[in-house]
Coordinates of C-alpha atoms and ligand atoms in Angstrom, one line a residue:
X1 CA 102.3 59.1 174.5
X2 CA 103.2 63.1 174.2
X3 CA 106.4 64.0 173.9
X4 CA 107.9 66.7 176.1
X5 CA 107.2 69.3 173.0
X6 CA 103.7 68.7 172.9
X7 CA 103.7 68.2 176.6
X8 CA 101.5 71.7 178.3
X9 CA 103.1 73.3 181.7
X10 CA 100.7 76.0 183.4
X11 CA 102.7 78.5 185.3
X12 CA 100.9 80.7 188.1
X13 CA 103.0 83.5 189.2
X14 CA 104.0 83.9 185.4
X15 CA 104.1 87.5 185.9
X16 CA 106.5 87.6 188.9
X17 CA 109.9 86.9 189.6
X18 CA 109.7 83.2 190.0
X19 CA 106.9 82.4 187.5
X20 CA 108.6 84.4 185.1
X21 CA 111.8 82.4 185.7
X22 CA 109.8 79.3 184.9
X23 CA 108.2 80.5 181.9
X24 CA 111.4 82.2 180.8
X25 CA 113.5 78.6 181.5
X26 CA 110.4 76.6 179.3
X27 CA 110.6 78.8 176.6
X28 CA 114.6 78.7 176.0
X29 CA 114.5 75.1 176.1
X30 CA 111.7 74.5 173.9
X31 CA 110.8 71.4 175.4
X32 CA 107.1 72.3 176.6
X33 CA 104.5 74.1 175.3
X34 CA 104.3 77.4 178.0
X35 CA 100.8 78.5 179.6
X36 CA 101.4 81.3 181.0
X37 CA 98.8 82.3 184.5
X38 CA 97.6 85.6 185.7
X39 CA 94.6 87.4 187.1
X40 CA 95.2 90.0 184.2
X41 CA 95.9 87.8 181.3
X42 CA 95.2 91.1 179.1
X43 CA 97.8 93.3 180.2
X44 CA 100.3 90.2 179.6
X45 CA 100.0 88.7 176.2
X46 CA 103.0 88.2 174.7
X47 CA 104.4 86.5 177.7
X48 CA 104.0 83.3 176.6
X49 CA 102.0 81.5 173.7
X50 CA 99.1 80.7 175.5
X51 CA 98.1 83.5 178.4
X52 CA 95.4 82.7 180.3
X53 CA 93.4 83.7 183.7
X54 CA 93.8 82.3 186.9
X55 CA 93.2 83.6 190.1
X56 CA 94.2 81.7 193.4
X57 CA 91.6 83.5 195.1
X58 CA 88.7 82.4 192.5
X59 CA 89.0 78.2 192.4
X60 CA 86.3 78.7 190.0
X61 CA 88.5 80.1 187.6
X62 CA 91.7 77.1 187.7
X63 CA 89.8 74.7 185.7
X64 CA 90.2 76.4 182.6
X65 CA 93.5 77.2 183.8
X66 CA 94.8 73.9 184.4
X67 CA 92.6 72.1 181.2
X68 CA 95.2 69.8 179.4
X69 CA 98.1 70.7 181.0
X70 CA 100.8 67.9 181.7
X71 CA 102.3 69.9 184.5
X72 CA 101.9 73.0 187.5
X73 CA 104.1 75.4 188.2
X74 CA 103.0 76.8 191.7
X75 CA 103.9 79.9 193.9
X76 CA 102.3 81.6 196.2
X77 CA 102.8 85.4 197.3
X78 CA 102.7 85.7 201.5
X79 CA 103.3 89.6 200.3
X80 CA 100.1 90.0 198.3
X81 CA 97.8 91.8 201.3
X82 CA 95.0 89.4 202.0
X83 CA 96.7 86.0 200.9
X84 CA 95.7 82.8 202.5
X85 CA 98.6 80.3 201.1
X86 CA 97.0 77.0 202.7
X87 CA 93.8 78.1 201.2
X88 CA 95.1 79.2 197.8
X89 CA 97.5 76.1 197.5
X90 CA 94.6 73.9 198.4
X91 CA 92.3 75.1 195.5
X92 CA 95.3 74.8 192.9
X93 CA 96.3 71.2 194.2
X94 CA 92.2 70.0 193.9
X95 CA 91.9 71.9 190.5
X96 CA 95.1 70.6 189.1
X97 CA 93.6 66.8 190.0
X98 CA 90.6 67.4 188.8
X99 CA 92.0 68.9 185.7
X100 CA 94.3 65.4 185.1
X101 CA 97.5 67.1 185.8
X102 CA 100.6 64.5 186.0
X103 CA 103.4 66.6 187.7
X104 CA 103.3 69.3 190.2
X105 CA 105.7 71.6 191.2
X106 CA 105.8 73.6 194.4
X107 CA 107.9 76.5 195.4
X108 CA 108.6 75.7 198.9
X109 CA 110.6 77.0 202.0
X110 CA 111.6 74.9 205.1
X111 CA 109.2 74.8 208.0
X112 CA 110.7 77.1 210.3
X113 CA 108.7 75.9 213.5
X114 CA 109.8 71.9 212.9
X115 CA 113.3 73.0 212.7
X116 CA 113.0 75.4 215.6
X117 CA 111.5 73.1 218.0
X118 CA 108.4 75.9 217.7
X119 CA 111.4 78.6 219.2
X120 CA 110.8 80.9 216.0
X121 CA 107.9 82.3 214.3
X122 CA 108.3 83.0 210.0
X123 CA 105.0 82.6 208.9
X124 CA 105.7 82.8 205.1
X125 CA 108.2 79.9 206.0
X126 CA 106.3 77.5 208.2
X127 CA 103.0 78.2 205.8
X128 CA 104.5 77.0 202.9
X129 CA 106.4 73.9 204.3
X130 CA 102.8 73.1 205.6
X131 CA 101.3 72.9 201.8
X132 CA 104.1 70.1 200.9
X133 CA 101.9 67.2 202.7
X134 CA 98.6 68.5 200.3
X135 CA 101.3 68.8 197.2
X136 CA 102.4 64.8 198.5
X137 CA 99.3 63.0 199.0
X138 CA 97.1 64.7 196.7
X139 CA 98.6 61.5 194.2
X140 CA 99.7 63.0 191.3
X141 CA 102.2 60.7 188.8
X142 CA 104.9 63.6 189.7
X143 CA 105.8 66.1 192.3
X144 CA 108.8 67.9 193.0
X145 CA 109.4 70.7 195.7
X146 CA 111.9 73.6 194.7
X147 CA 113.4 75.8 197.3
X148 CA 113.2 79.5 196.4
X149 CA 116.6 80.8 198.2
X150 CA 117.4 84.7 199.6
X151 CA 116.9 86.5 196.2
X152 CA 119.9 88.3 195.8
X153 CA 117.6 91.0 194.3
X154 CA 116.5 91.7 197.6
X155 CA 119.6 93.6 198.4
X156 CA 118.7 96.0 195.7
X157 CA 114.6 95.5 196.4
X158 CA 112.8 95.7 199.9
X159 CA 116.2 95.0 201.6
X160 CA 118.2 97.8 200.0
X161 CA 121.0 99.9 202.0
X162 CA 119.8 102.7 203.5
X163 CA 121.2 105.6 205.0
X164 CA 122.1 105.4 208.3
X165 CA 122.2 107.6 211.4
X166 CA 126.1 108.2 211.3
X167 CA 125.7 109.4 207.2
X168 CA 126.9 106.0 205.6
X169 CA 124.3 104.0 203.7
X170 CA 124.6 100.1 205.0
X171 CA 122.2 98.1 206.5
X172 CA 121.2 98.4 210.4
X173 CA 119.8 94.5 211.1
X174 CA 119.4 91.8 214.2
X175 CA 121.6 89.6 212.9
X176 CA 125.2 88.7 213.6
X177 CA 127.0 89.5 210.7
X178 CA 130.1 86.8 211.0
X179 CA 127.6 83.5 211.0
X180 CA 127.6 82.4 207.6
X181 CA 123.9 81.4 207.2
X182 CA 122.4 82.8 204.3
X183 CA 121.5 80.7 201.1
X184 CA 121.4 83.1 198.6
X185 CA 120.8 82.9 194.8
X186 CA 119.9 84.7 191.4
X187 CA 115.8 84.1 191.2
X188 CA 116.1 84.8 187.7
X189 CA 117.8 81.3 187.5
X190 CA 115.2 79.2 189.6
X191 CA 113.6 78.3 186.3
X192 CA 116.4 76.4 185.1
X193 CA 115.5 74.1 188.4
X194 CA 111.8 73.8 187.4
X195 CA 112.0 73.7 183.9
X196 CA 114.1 70.3 184.3
X197 CA 112.3 68.9 186.7
X198 CA 109.6 68.9 184.3
X199 CA 112.5 67.3 182.2
X200 CA 113.8 65.0 184.8
X201 CA 110.8 62.9 186.3
X202 CA 112.8 60.0 187.2
X203 CA 115.9 61.9 188.7
X204 CA 113.5 64.6 190.3
X205 CA 109.7 64.0 190.0
X206 CA 109.3 61.6 192.9
X207 CA 109.1 64.1 195.9
X208 CA 112.6 65.6 195.9
X209 CA 113.4 69.1 197.3
X210 CA 115.5 71.3 195.0
X211 CA 117.0 74.5 196.5
X212 CA 118.5 77.2 193.9
X213 CA 121.8 78.1 195.9
X214 CA 124.2 80.2 194.3
X215 CA 125.7 81.3 197.3
X216 CA 125.9 80.6 201.3
X217 CA 127.3 84.0 203.1
X218 CA 127.1 85.7 206.1
X219 CA 126.0 89.7 206.0
X220 CA 129.6 90.7 206.2
X221 CA 130.7 88.5 203.3
X222 CA 128.1 90.0 201.6
X223 CA 129.1 93.9 202.6
X224 CA 133.0 92.9 201.8
X225 CA 132.4 91.5 198.3
X226 CA 130.4 94.6 197.5
X227 CA 132.8 96.9 198.9
X228 CA 135.8 95.1 196.9
X229 CA 133.3 96.2 193.7
X230 CA 133.7 100.0 194.6
X231 CA 130.9 100.4 197.0
X232 CA 131.2 102.0 200.7
X233 CA 128.6 100.1 202.7
X234 CA 128.0 99.7 206.5
X235 CA 126.4 97.2 208.5
X236 CA 125.6 97.3 212.4
X237 CA 123.7 94.8 214.0
X238 CA 121.1 96.3 216.0
X239 CA 118.9 94.7 219.0
X240 CA 115.6 92.7 217.5
X241 CA 113.6 94.4 219.8
X242 CA 114.4 98.0 218.3
X243 CA 114.4 96.4 214.7
X244 CA 111.0 95.3 215.0
X245 CA 109.1 98.2 216.0
X246 CA 110.5 100.4 212.8
X247 CA 108.0 99.5 210.2
X248 CA 104.9 97.3 209.8
X249 CA 106.4 93.5 208.5
X250 CA 109.9 94.3 210.4
X251 CA 108.6 91.8 213.6
X252 CA 108.9 89.1 210.8
X253 CA 111.9 90.0 209.1
X254 CA 113.8 90.4 212.8
X255 CA 112.4 86.4 213.5
X256 CA 113.6 85.3 210.0
X257 CA 116.9 86.8 210.7
X258 CA 117.2 84.7 214.2
X259 CA 116.2 81.9 212.0
X260 CA 118.8 82.5 210.0
X261 CA 121.2 82.8 212.5
X262 CA 120.0 80.1 214.3
X263 CA 119.8 77.1 211.9
X264 CA 120.9 79.0 208.4
X265 CA 118.4 79.5 205.6
X266 CA 117.6 75.9 204.3
X267 CA 117.6 74.7 208.5
X268 CA 119.7 71.9 207.8
X269 CA 123.0 70.4 205.5
X270 CA 121.2 70.3 202.1
X271 CA 124.7 69.9 199.8
X272 CA 122.9 66.7 198.2
X273 CA 119.9 68.8 197.5
X274 CA 121.5 71.5 195.9
X275 CA 124.1 68.8 194.2
X276 CA 120.8 67.2 192.7
X277 CA 119.4 70.7 191.6
X278 CA 122.7 71.7 190.2
X279 CA 122.9 68.2 188.5
X280 CA 119.7 68.4 186.7
X281 CA 119.9 72.3 185.6
X282 CA 123.1 71.4 183.9
X283 CA 124.8 74.5 185.5
X284 CA 126.0 75.6 188.8
X285 CA 124.2 78.7 189.4
X286 CA 125.9 82.4 189.5
X287 CA 127.8 83.7 192.4
X288 CA 127.1 86.6 194.1
X289 CA 130.0 88.7 193.3
X290 CA 129.3 88.0 190.1
X291 CA 125.5 89.1 189.9
X292 CA 126.4 92.1 191.9
X293 CA 129.0 93.3 189.5
X294 CA 126.2 93.5 187.1
X295 CA 123.5 94.5 189.3
X296 CA 124.3 96.8 191.7
X297 CA 125.7 99.9 190.2
X298 CA 128.6 101.7 192.0
X299 CA 127.3 105.1 193.2
X300 CA 129.7 107.3 191.2
X301 CA 130.3 110.9 193.5
X302 CA 128.7 113.4 191.5
X303 CA 131.8 115.9 189.8
X304 CA 131.9 119.3 191.5
X305 CA 129.7 121.6 189.0
X306 CA 131.6 124.0 186.8
X307 CA 131.3 127.9 188.5
X308 CA 128.7 129.6 186.5
X309 CA 130.7 132.7 184.9
X310 CA 129.9 136.2 186.0
Ligands
NAP401 N1 112.3 88.0 198.6 C1 113.2 86.7 198.8 O1 114.0 86.5 199.1 C2 111.9 85.3 199.2 C3 112.6 84.2 199.1 C4 111.9 82.9 199.0 C5 110.8 82.7 198.5 N2 110.1 84.2 198.4 C6 108.6 83.6 197.9 O2 108.1 84.5 197.1 C7 106.8 84.6 196.7 C8 107.0 85.9 195.9 O3 107.1 85.2 194.8 P1 107.4 86.3 193.9 O4 109.1 87.0 193.9 O5 107.8 85.5 192.7 O6 106.4 87.2 193.5 P2 106.0 88.5 192.7 O7 107.4 88.8 191.9 O8 105.7 89.8 193.6 O9 105.0 88.3 191.4 C9 103.9 87.7 192.4 C10 103.0 87.0 191.3 O10 102.2 86.4 191.8 C11 100.5 86.5 191.1 N3 99.8 86.2 191.8 C12 99.4 87.0 193.4 N4 98.6 86.7 193.9 C13 97.5 85.6 192.7 C14 96.7 85.2 193.0 N5 95.3 85.5 193.9 N6 96.3 84.5 191.9 C15 97.2 84.3 190.9 N7 98.1 84.6 190.9 C16 98.5 85.8 191.9 C17 101.0 87.6 190.6 O11 100.5 87.0 189.0 P3 99.4 88.6 188.5 O12 99.2 89.8 189.5 O13 99.6 88.6 187.2 O14 97.9 87.9 188.6 C18 102.4 87.7 190.1 O15 102.8 86.7 189.0 C19 106.1 85.0 198.3 O16 105.5 84.1 199.1 C20 107.5 85.1 199.3 O17 107.2 84.3 200.6 C21 110.5 85.1 198.5

């Protein structure tokens, strides 16, 4: 039997936030060998010991990508134009089975359709949940589901505060800011849970769901946390219909926020799952306030320029 440090884990999305976190955690643990996968391996040679081509839209590339791998981490990128998550995941599961992969870890999200009884339609959540059955029924010796949270990074990225009509910097969203409903986390810490799942198959390799959750907050708590650190951010609740028409993709964000408000991000009490994820990872994930202090710089007002002498 191979010892862990001879076992190879192939990581899809290795150049991105989730897969990158998995690569770094596996390297830090030095229990497994890592094969980083990318559509452009030539551009990322230093990412890992092995960097190999894999394109989920070209299943023929996956045979070599998974060859000899003990484990596979799969994330699909809903945000990339033209991505069909079910088709990509089907190709990856099939190729992993054919290659004799023993442990498959899939980065999933809750089934919004099922949780809300069909009331909310959030394809980038439900589409991932629909892959779970494929992974479960593929017959891998071990399989694990990890659930990425609402990334803290969104608040300095895709959902960064914007200049509002009243001149303040902040958010105008279709969400009741008093409702504590957002399971959040530093996505860079997802790797700790994934690496731990590969290492602890008895505890986490039998279809367990492992969410990364650093904090569970309302939007007012997010804003208050940042403002206590010196920011001056505002929040305004706006009607869903108004927000949905503001930019391409806004309707799905609005729908997602309505789902959060009604059911929370994870959709149900997940304390046992969170506890298991933290136990196997051996650490509590970073709280939002700690992360924000390091990652959300406070804008200092620019000093008045010294008047030029005439
Ligand atoms: N933002 C959030 O709060 C949040 C929360 C939960 C889940 N998510 C989900 O996270 C996913 C995105 O993950 P991320 O944040 O890690 O993305 P990311 O940082 O944008 O990176 C995307 C990765 O996907 C890879 N990729 C894209 N298309 C591919 C293809 N056809 N074949 C192989 N690899 C492909 C890219 O690799 P190369 O370019 O190197 O090939 C890259 O490494 C989305 O599906 C989103 O729904 C996001």
